[in-house]
mmCIF file of C-alpha atoms (C1' of nucleotides) in Angstrom:
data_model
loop_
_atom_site.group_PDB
_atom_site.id
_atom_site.type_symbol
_atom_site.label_atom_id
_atom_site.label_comp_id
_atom_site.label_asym_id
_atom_site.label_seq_id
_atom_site.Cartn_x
_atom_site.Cartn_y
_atom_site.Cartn_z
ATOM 1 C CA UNK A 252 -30.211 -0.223 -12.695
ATOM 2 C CA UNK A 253 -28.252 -2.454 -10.591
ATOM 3 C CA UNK A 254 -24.692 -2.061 -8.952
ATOM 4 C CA UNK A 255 -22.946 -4.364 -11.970
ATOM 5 C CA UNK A 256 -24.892 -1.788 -15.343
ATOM 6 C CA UNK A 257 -23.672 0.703 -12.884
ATOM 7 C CA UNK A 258 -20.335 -0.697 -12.694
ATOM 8 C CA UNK A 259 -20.115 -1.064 -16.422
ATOM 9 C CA UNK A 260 -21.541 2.760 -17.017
ATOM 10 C CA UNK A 261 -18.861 4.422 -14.907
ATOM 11 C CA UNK A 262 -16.055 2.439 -14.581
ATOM 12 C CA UNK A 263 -16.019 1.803 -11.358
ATOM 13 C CA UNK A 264 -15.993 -1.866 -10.002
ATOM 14 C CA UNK A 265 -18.485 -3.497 -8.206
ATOM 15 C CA UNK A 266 -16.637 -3.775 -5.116
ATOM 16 C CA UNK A 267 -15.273 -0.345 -5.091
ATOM 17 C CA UNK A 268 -18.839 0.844 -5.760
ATOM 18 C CA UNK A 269 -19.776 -1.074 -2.447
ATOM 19 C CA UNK A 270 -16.477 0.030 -0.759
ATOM 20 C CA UNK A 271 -17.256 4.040 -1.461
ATOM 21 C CA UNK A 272 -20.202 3.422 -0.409
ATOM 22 C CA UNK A 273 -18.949 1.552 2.993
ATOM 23 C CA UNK A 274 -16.974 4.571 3.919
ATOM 24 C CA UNK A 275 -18.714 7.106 3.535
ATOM 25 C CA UNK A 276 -17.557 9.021 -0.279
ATOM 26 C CA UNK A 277 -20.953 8.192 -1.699
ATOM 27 C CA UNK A 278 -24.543 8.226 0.391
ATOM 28 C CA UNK A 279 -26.008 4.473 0.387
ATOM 29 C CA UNK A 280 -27.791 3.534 -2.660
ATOM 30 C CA UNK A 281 -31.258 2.781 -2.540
ATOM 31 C CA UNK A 282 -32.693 -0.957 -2.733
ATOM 32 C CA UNK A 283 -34.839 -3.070 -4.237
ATOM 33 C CA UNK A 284 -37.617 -5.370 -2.796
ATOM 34 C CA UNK A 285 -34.962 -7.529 -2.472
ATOM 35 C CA UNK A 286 -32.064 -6.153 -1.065
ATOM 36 C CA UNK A 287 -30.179 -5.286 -4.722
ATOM 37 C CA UNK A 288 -28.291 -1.688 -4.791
ATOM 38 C CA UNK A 289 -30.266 0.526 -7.393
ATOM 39 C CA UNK A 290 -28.384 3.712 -9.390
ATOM 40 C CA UNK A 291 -29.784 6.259 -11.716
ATOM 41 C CA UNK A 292 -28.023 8.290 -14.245
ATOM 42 C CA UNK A 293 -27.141 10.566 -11.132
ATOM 43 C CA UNK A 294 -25.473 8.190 -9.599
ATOM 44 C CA UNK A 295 -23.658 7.083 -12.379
ATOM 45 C CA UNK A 296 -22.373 10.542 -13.392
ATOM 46 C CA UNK A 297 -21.461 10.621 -9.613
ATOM 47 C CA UNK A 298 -18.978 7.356 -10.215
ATOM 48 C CA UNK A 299 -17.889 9.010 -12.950
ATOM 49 C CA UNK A 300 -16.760 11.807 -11.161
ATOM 50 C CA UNK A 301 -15.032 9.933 -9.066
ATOM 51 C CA UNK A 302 -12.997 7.618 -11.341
ATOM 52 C CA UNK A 303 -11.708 10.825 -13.408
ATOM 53 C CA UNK A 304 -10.594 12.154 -9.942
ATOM 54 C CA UNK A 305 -8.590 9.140 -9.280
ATOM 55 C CA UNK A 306 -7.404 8.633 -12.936
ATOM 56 C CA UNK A 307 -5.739 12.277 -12.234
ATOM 57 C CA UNK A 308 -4.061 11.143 -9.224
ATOM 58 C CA UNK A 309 -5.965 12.721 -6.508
ATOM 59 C CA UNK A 310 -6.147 10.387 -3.256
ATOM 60 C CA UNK A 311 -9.646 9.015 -1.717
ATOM 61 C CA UNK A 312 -9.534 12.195 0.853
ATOM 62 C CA UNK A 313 -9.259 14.790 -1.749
ATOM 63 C CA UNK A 314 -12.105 13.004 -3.963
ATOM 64 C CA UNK A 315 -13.712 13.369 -1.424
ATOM 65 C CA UNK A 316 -13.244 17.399 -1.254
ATOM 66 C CA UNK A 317 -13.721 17.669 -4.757
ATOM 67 C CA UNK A 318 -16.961 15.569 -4.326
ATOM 68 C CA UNK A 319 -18.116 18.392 -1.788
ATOM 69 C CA UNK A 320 -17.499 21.254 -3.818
ATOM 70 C CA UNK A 321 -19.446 19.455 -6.642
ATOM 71 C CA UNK A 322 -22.155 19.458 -4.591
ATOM 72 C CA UNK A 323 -21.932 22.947 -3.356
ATOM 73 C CA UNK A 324 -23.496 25.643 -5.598
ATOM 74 C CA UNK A 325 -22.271 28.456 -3.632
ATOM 75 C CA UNK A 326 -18.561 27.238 -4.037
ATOM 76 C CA UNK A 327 -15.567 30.011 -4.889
ATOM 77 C CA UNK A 328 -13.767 28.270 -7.462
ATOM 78 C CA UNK A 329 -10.788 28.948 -6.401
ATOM 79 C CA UNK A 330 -11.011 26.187 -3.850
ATOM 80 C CA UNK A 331 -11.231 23.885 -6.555
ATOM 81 C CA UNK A 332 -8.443 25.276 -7.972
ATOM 82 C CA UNK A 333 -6.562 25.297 -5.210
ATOM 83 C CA UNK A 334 -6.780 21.546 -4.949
ATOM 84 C CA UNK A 335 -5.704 21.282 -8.410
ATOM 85 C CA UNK A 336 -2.880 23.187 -8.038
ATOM 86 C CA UNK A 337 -2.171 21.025 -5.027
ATOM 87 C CA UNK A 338 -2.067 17.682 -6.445
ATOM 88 C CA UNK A 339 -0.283 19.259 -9.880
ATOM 89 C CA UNK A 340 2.468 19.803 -7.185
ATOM 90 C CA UNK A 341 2.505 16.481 -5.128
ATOM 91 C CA UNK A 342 2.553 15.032 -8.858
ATOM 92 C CA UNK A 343 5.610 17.219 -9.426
ATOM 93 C CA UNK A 344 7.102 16.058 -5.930
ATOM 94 C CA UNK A 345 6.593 12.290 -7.169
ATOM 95 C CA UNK A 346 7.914 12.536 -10.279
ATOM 96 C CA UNK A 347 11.396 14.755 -9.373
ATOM 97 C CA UNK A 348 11.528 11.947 -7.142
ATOM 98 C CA UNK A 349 11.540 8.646 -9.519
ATOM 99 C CA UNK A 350 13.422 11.317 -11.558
ATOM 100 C CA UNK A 351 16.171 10.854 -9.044
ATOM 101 C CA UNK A 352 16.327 7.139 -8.922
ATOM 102 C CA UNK A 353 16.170 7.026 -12.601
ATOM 103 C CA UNK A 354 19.089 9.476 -12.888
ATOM 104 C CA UNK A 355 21.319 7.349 -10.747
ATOM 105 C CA UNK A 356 20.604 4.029 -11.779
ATOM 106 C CA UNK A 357 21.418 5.007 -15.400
ATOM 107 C CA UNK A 358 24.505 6.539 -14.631
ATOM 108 C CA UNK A 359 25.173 3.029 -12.803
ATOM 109 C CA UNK A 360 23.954 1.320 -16.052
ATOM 110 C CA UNK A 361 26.121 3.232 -18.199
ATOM 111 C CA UNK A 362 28.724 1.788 -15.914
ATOM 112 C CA UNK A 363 27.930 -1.833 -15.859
ATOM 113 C CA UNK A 364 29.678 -3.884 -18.925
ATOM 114 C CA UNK A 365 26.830 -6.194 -18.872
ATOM 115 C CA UNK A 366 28.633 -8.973 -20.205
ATOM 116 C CA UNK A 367 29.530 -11.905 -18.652
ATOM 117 C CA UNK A 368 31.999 -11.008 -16.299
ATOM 118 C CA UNK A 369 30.586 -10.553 -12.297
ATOM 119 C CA UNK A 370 32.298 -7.596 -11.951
ATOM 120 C CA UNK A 371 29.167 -4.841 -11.607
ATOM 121 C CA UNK A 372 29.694 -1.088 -10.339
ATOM 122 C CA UNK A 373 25.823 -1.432 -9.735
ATOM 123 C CA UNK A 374 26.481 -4.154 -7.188
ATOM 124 C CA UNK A 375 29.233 -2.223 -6.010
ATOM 125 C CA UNK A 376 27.197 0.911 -5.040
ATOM 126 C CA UNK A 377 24.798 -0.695 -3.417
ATOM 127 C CA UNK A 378 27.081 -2.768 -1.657
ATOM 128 C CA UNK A 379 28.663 0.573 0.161
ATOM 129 C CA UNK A 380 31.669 0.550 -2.330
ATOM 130 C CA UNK A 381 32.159 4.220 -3.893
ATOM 131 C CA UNK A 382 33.456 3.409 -6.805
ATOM 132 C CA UNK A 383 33.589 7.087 -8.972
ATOM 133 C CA UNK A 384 31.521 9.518 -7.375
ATOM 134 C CA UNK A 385 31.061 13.190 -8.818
ATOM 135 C CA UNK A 386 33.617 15.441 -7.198
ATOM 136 C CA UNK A 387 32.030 18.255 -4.969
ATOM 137 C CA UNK B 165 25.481 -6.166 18.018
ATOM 138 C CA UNK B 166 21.812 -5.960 18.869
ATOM 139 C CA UNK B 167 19.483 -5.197 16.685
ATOM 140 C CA UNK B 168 18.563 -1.000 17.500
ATOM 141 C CA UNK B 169 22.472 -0.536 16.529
ATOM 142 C CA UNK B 170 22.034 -2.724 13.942
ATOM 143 C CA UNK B 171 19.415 0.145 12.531
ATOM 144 C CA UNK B 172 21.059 3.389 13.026
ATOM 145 C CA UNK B 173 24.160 1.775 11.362
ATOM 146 C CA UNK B 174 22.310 0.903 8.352
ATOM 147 C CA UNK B 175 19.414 3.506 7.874
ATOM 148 C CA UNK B 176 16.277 0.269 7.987
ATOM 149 C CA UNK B 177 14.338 0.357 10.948
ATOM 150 C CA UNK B 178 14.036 -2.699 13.311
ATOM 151 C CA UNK B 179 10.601 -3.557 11.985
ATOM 152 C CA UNK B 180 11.906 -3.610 8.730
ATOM 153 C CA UNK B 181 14.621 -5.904 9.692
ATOM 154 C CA UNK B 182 12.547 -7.874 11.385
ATOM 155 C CA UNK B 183 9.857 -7.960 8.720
ATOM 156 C CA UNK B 184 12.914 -8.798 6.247
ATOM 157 C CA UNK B 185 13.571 -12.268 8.345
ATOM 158 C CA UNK B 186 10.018 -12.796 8.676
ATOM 159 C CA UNK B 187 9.893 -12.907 4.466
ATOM 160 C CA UNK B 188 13.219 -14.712 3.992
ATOM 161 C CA UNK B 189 14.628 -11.642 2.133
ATOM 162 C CA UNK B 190 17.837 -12.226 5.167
ATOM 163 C CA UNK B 191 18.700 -15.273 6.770
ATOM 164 C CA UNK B 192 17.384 -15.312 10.415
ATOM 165 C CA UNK B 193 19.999 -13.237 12.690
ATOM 166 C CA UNK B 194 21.913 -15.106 15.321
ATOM 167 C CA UNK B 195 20.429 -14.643 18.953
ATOM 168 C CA UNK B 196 22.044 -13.928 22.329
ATOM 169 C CA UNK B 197 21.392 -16.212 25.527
ATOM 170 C CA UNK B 198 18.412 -14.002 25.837
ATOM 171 C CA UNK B 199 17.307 -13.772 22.705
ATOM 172 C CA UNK B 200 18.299 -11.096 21.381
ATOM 173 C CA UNK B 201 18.905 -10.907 17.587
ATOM 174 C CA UNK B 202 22.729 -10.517 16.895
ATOM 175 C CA UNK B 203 24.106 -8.172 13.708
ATOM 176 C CA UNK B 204 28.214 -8.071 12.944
ATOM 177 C CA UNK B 205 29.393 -5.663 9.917
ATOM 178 C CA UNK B 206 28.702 -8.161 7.114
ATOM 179 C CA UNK B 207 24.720 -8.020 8.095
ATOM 180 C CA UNK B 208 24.637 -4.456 8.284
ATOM 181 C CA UNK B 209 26.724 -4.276 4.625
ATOM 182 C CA UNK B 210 23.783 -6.350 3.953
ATOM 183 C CA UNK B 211 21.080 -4.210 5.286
ATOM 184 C CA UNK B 212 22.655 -1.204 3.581
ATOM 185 C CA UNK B 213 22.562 -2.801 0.755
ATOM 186 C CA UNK B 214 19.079 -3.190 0.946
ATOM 187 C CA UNK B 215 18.375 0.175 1.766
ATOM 188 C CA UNK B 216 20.021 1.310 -1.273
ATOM 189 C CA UNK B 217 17.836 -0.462 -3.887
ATOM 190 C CA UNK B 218 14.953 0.644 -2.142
ATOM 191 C CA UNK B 219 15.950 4.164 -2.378
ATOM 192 C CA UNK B 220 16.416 3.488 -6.129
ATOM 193 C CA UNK B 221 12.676 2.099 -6.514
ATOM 194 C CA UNK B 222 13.480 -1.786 -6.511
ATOM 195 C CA UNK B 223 10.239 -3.702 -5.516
ATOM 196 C CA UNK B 224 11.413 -6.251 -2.506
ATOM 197 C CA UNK B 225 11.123 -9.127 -5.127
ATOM 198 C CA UNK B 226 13.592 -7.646 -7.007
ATOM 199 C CA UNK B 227 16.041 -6.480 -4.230
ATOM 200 C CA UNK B 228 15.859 -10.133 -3.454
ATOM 201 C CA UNK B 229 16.940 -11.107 -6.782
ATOM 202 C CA UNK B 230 19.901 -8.504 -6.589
ATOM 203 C CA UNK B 231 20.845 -9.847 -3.310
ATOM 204 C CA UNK B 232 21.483 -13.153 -4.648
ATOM 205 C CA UNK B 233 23.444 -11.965 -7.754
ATOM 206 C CA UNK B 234 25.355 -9.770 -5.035
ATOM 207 C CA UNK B 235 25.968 -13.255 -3.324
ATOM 208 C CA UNK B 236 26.833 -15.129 -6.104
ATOM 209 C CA UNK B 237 30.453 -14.584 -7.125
ATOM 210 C CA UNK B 238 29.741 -16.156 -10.335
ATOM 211 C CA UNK B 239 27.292 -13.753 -11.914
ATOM 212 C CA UNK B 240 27.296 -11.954 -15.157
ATOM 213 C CA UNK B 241 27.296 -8.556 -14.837
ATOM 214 C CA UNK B 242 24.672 -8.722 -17.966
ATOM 215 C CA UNK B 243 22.315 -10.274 -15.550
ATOM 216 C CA UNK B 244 22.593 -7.333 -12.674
ATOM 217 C CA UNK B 245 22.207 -4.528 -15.604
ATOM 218 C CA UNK B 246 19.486 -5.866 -17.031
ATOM 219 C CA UNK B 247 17.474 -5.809 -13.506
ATOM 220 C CA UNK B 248 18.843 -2.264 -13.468
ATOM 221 C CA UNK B 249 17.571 -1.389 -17.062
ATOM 222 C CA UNK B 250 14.004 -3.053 -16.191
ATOM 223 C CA UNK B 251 14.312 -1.040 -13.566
ATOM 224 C CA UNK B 252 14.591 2.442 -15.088
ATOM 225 C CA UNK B 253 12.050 1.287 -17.549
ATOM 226 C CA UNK B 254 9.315 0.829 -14.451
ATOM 227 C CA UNK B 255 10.194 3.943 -13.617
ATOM 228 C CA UNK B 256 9.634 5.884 -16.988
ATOM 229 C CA UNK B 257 6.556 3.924 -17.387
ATOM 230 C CA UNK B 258 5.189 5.913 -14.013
ATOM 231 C CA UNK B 259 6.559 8.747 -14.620
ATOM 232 C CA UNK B 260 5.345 9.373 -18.093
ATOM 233 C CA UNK B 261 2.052 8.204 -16.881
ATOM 234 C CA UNK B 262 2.006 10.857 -13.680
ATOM 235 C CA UNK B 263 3.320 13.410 -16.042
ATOM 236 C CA UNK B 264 -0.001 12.862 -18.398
ATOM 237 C CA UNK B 265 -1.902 13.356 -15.340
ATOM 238 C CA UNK B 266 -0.126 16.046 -14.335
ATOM 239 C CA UNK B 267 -0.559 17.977 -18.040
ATOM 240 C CA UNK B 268 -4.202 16.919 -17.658
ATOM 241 C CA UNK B 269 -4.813 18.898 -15.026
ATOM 242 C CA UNK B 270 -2.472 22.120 -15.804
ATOM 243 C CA UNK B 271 -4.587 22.385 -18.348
ATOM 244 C CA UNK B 272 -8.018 22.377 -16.404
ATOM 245 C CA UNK B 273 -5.853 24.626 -13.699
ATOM 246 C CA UNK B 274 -5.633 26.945 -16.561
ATOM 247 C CA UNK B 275 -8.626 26.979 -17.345
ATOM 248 C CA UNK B 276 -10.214 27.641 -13.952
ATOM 249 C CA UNK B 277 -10.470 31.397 -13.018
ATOM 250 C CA UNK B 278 -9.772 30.846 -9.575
ATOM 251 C CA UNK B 279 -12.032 33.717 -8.048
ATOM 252 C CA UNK B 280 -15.056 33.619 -5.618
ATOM 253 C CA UNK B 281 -17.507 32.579 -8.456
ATOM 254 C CA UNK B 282 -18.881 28.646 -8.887
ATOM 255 C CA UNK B 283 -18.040 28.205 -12.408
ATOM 256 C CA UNK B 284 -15.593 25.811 -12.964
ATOM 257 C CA UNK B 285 -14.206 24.193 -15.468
ATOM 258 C CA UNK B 286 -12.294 21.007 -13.342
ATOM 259 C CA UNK B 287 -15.414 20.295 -12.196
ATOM 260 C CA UNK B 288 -16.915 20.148 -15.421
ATOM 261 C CA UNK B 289 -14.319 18.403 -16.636
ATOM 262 C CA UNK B 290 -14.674 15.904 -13.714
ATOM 263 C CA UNK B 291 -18.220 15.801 -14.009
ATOM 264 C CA UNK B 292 -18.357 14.274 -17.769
ATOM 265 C CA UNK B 293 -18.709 17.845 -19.317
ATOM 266 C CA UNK B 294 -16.752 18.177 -22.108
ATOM 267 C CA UNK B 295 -15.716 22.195 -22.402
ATOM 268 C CA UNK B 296 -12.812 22.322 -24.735
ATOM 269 C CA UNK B 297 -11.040 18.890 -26.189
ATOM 270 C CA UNK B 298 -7.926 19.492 -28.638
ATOM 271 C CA UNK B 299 -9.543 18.648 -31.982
ATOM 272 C CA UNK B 300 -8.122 15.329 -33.302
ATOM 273 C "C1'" DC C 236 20.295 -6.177 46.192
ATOM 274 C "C1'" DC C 237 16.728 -3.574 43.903
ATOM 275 C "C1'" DT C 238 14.915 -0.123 41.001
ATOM 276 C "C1'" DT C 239 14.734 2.432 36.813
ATOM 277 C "C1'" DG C 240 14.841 3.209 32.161
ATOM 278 C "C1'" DA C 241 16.168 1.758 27.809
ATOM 279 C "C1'" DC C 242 16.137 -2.013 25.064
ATOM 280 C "C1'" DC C 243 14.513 -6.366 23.212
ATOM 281 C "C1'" DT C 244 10.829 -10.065 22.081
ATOM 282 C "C1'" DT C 245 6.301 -11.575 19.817
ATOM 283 C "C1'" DC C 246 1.743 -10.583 18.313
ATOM 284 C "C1'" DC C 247 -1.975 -7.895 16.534
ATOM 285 C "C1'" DC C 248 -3.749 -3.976 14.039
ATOM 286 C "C1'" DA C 249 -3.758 -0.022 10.591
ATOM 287 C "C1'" DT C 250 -2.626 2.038 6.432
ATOM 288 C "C1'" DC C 251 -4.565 2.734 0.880
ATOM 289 C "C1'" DA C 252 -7.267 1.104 -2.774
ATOM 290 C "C1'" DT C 253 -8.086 -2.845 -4.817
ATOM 291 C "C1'" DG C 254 -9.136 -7.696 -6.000
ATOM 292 C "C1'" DG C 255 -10.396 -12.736 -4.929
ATOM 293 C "C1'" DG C 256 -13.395 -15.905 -3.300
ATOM 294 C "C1'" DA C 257 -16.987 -18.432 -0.477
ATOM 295 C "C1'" DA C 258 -21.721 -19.094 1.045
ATOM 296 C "C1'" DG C 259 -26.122 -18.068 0.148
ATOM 297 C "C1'" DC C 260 -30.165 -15.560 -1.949
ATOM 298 C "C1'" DC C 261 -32.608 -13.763 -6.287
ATOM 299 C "C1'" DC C 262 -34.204 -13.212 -11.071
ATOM 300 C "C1'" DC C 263 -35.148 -14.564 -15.682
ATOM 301 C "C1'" DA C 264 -35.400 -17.591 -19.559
ATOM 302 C "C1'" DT C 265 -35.979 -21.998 -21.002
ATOM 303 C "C1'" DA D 153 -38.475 -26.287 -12.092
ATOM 304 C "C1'" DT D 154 -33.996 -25.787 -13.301
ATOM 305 C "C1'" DG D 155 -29.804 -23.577 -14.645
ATOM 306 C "C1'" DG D 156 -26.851 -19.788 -15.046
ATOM 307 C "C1'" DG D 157 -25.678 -15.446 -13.952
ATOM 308 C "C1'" DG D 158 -26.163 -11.597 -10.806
ATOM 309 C "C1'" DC D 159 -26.560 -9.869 -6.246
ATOM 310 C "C1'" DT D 160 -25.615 -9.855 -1.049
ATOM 311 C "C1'" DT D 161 -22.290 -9.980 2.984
ATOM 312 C "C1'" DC D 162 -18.065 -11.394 5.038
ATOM 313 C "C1'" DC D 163 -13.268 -12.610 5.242
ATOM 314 C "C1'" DC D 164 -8.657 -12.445 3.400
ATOM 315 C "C1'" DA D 165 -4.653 -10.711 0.633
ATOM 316 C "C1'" DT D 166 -1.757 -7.395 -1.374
ATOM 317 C "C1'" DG D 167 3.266 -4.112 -0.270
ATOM 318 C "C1'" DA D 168 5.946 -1.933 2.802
ATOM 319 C "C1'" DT D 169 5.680 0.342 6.675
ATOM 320 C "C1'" DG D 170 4.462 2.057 11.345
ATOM 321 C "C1'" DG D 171 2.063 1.865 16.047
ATOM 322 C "C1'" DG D 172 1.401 -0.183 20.154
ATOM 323 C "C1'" DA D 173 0.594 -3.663 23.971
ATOM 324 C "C1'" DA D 174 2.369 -7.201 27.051
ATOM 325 C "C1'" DG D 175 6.224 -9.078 28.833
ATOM 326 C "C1'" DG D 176 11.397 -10.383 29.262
ATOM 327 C "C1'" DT D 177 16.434 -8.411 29.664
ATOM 328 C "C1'" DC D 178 20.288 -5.595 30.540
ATOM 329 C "C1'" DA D 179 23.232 -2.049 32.650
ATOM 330 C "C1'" DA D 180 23.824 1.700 35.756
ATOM 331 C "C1'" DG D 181 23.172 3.793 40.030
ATOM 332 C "C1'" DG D 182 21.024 4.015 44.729
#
DNA sequence: CCTTGACCTTCCCATCATGGGAAGCCCCAT
DNA sequence: ATGGGGCTTCCCATGATGGGAAGGTCAAGG
C-alpha cells in the first residue's frame, strides 16, 4: 500500500509519515520500482501506535521510548508504566497551571462591569495597578 | 534607559523586546547617538503589561488587541471582558481536553501491574488492542 | 591614553510538530 | 495519448523563545 492508504489507515498524515520517518521514530519504508513508500498492516499498526501516543499527550521523545519498549519482548513493565505515570504528572503540571490563569482572570472578570464605560480592573492589573488584592 | 535595564525592570527578556518591535506589537524604542535602544517608565509599564497577559495565557494577537483597548481611553469595558471571557474559555477548552488525556491514561496506569514481567496493558492499548472498553 | 569587561547592535539558526506549496515524475483509466 | 490524481523531494511558515557569532560602544581603572 502506498504512503497516502497508509495515511488514511492510521491517521497519520502523509507528511508526518515522511517526517517520522526523516528522523529517525520509524525505520525507512521500503519502495517500489519506482521510488513510492510501501506499508503493510505492520506498519500501519506501527502509525497507529504512534498517533494514540501523541493523542495522550506524550512528546515525539517519549513516543519514541514507548516505541522501544513495544518492540522489546523482554521489557519489565514497569518501565512502561513508569512513563505513564510520568506524563499523567507533566499533564497534571500543565493543567494546575492554565488552572492558575483561569483562576485569576475570572476573578478579574467578575470584576469588570463590561458595559460601556472604559473603566476595566482587567486593564488595570495588567497595567501594574493593584486594585483589590487578597490580604496575606 | 538602555535596553538590559529595560528587562530586569519589567520581567521580558531583551530578545523578547526586541522581537516585540520587530512584530509591531511596540512602537520602535528611541535610540541613543550610538544606537542604543532607549526605555523611560511608560515603556516598561508597557512591557509589564505585556508580561502580564502572557502569564495569563493571551496569544500575542490578542495581547495586541488588549494593548490597544489599554491605549484607547475610549473603550468599553464590555469589549476588554469579553477578550478576558474568550480567554478563560481557550483555556477550559485545553484543559478539559488534557484532563481526558490525562483520565485516559490513569486508567491504563491502573491497569498496568508495574512489575518485571512484559505484559502490558498501555501497550496494548497503544497498540490497537482493545482489553477492557466501558460498555456503552 | 589604552585596555578590559560588560553591554549593545544585527543576523542567522534551533526548537516542536505540523501544514502549505512548487516542480517534477508516475500510474491508471479513458 | 491524455488527464487527473498520487507520489517524490525541497523549501518555507507557524509561535514564542533562546543561543550564539561578529562587531560597535561605554565606563572604569591602569
Amino acid at each position: 500500500m502506498n504512503i497516502g492508504e497508509a495515511s488514511r489507515a492510521s491517521g497519520v498524515s502523509s507528511k508526518m509519515i515522511r517526517y517520522y520517518e526523516a528522523t529517525g521514530l520509524i525505520p525507512p519504508a521500503g519502495r517500489s520500482g519506482s521510488g513510492y513508500r510501501t506499508y503493510g498492516p505492520k506498519e500501519v499498526q506501527t502509525l497507529r501506535f504512534i498517533r494514540r501516543a501523541r493523542d495522550l499527550g506524550f512528546p515525539m521523545e517519549k513516543v519514541s521510548d514507548l516505541l522501544a519498549l513495544w518492540h522489546d519482548r523482554s521489557r519489565a513493565s514497569a518501565d512502561v508504566k513508569h512513563l505513564a505515570e510520568a506524563q499523567v504528572a507533566a499533564l497534571e503540571a500543565r493543567i494546575v497551571e492554565m488552572q492558575t490563569m483561569q483562576a485569576t482572570l475570572r476573578h478579574l472578570v467578575h470584576a469588570c462591569a463590561g458595559d460601556d464605560r472604559p473603566d476595566c480592573p482587567i486593564l488595570s492589573d495588567l497595567g501594574g495597578i493593584r486594585t483589590a488584592s487578597p490580604a496575606p
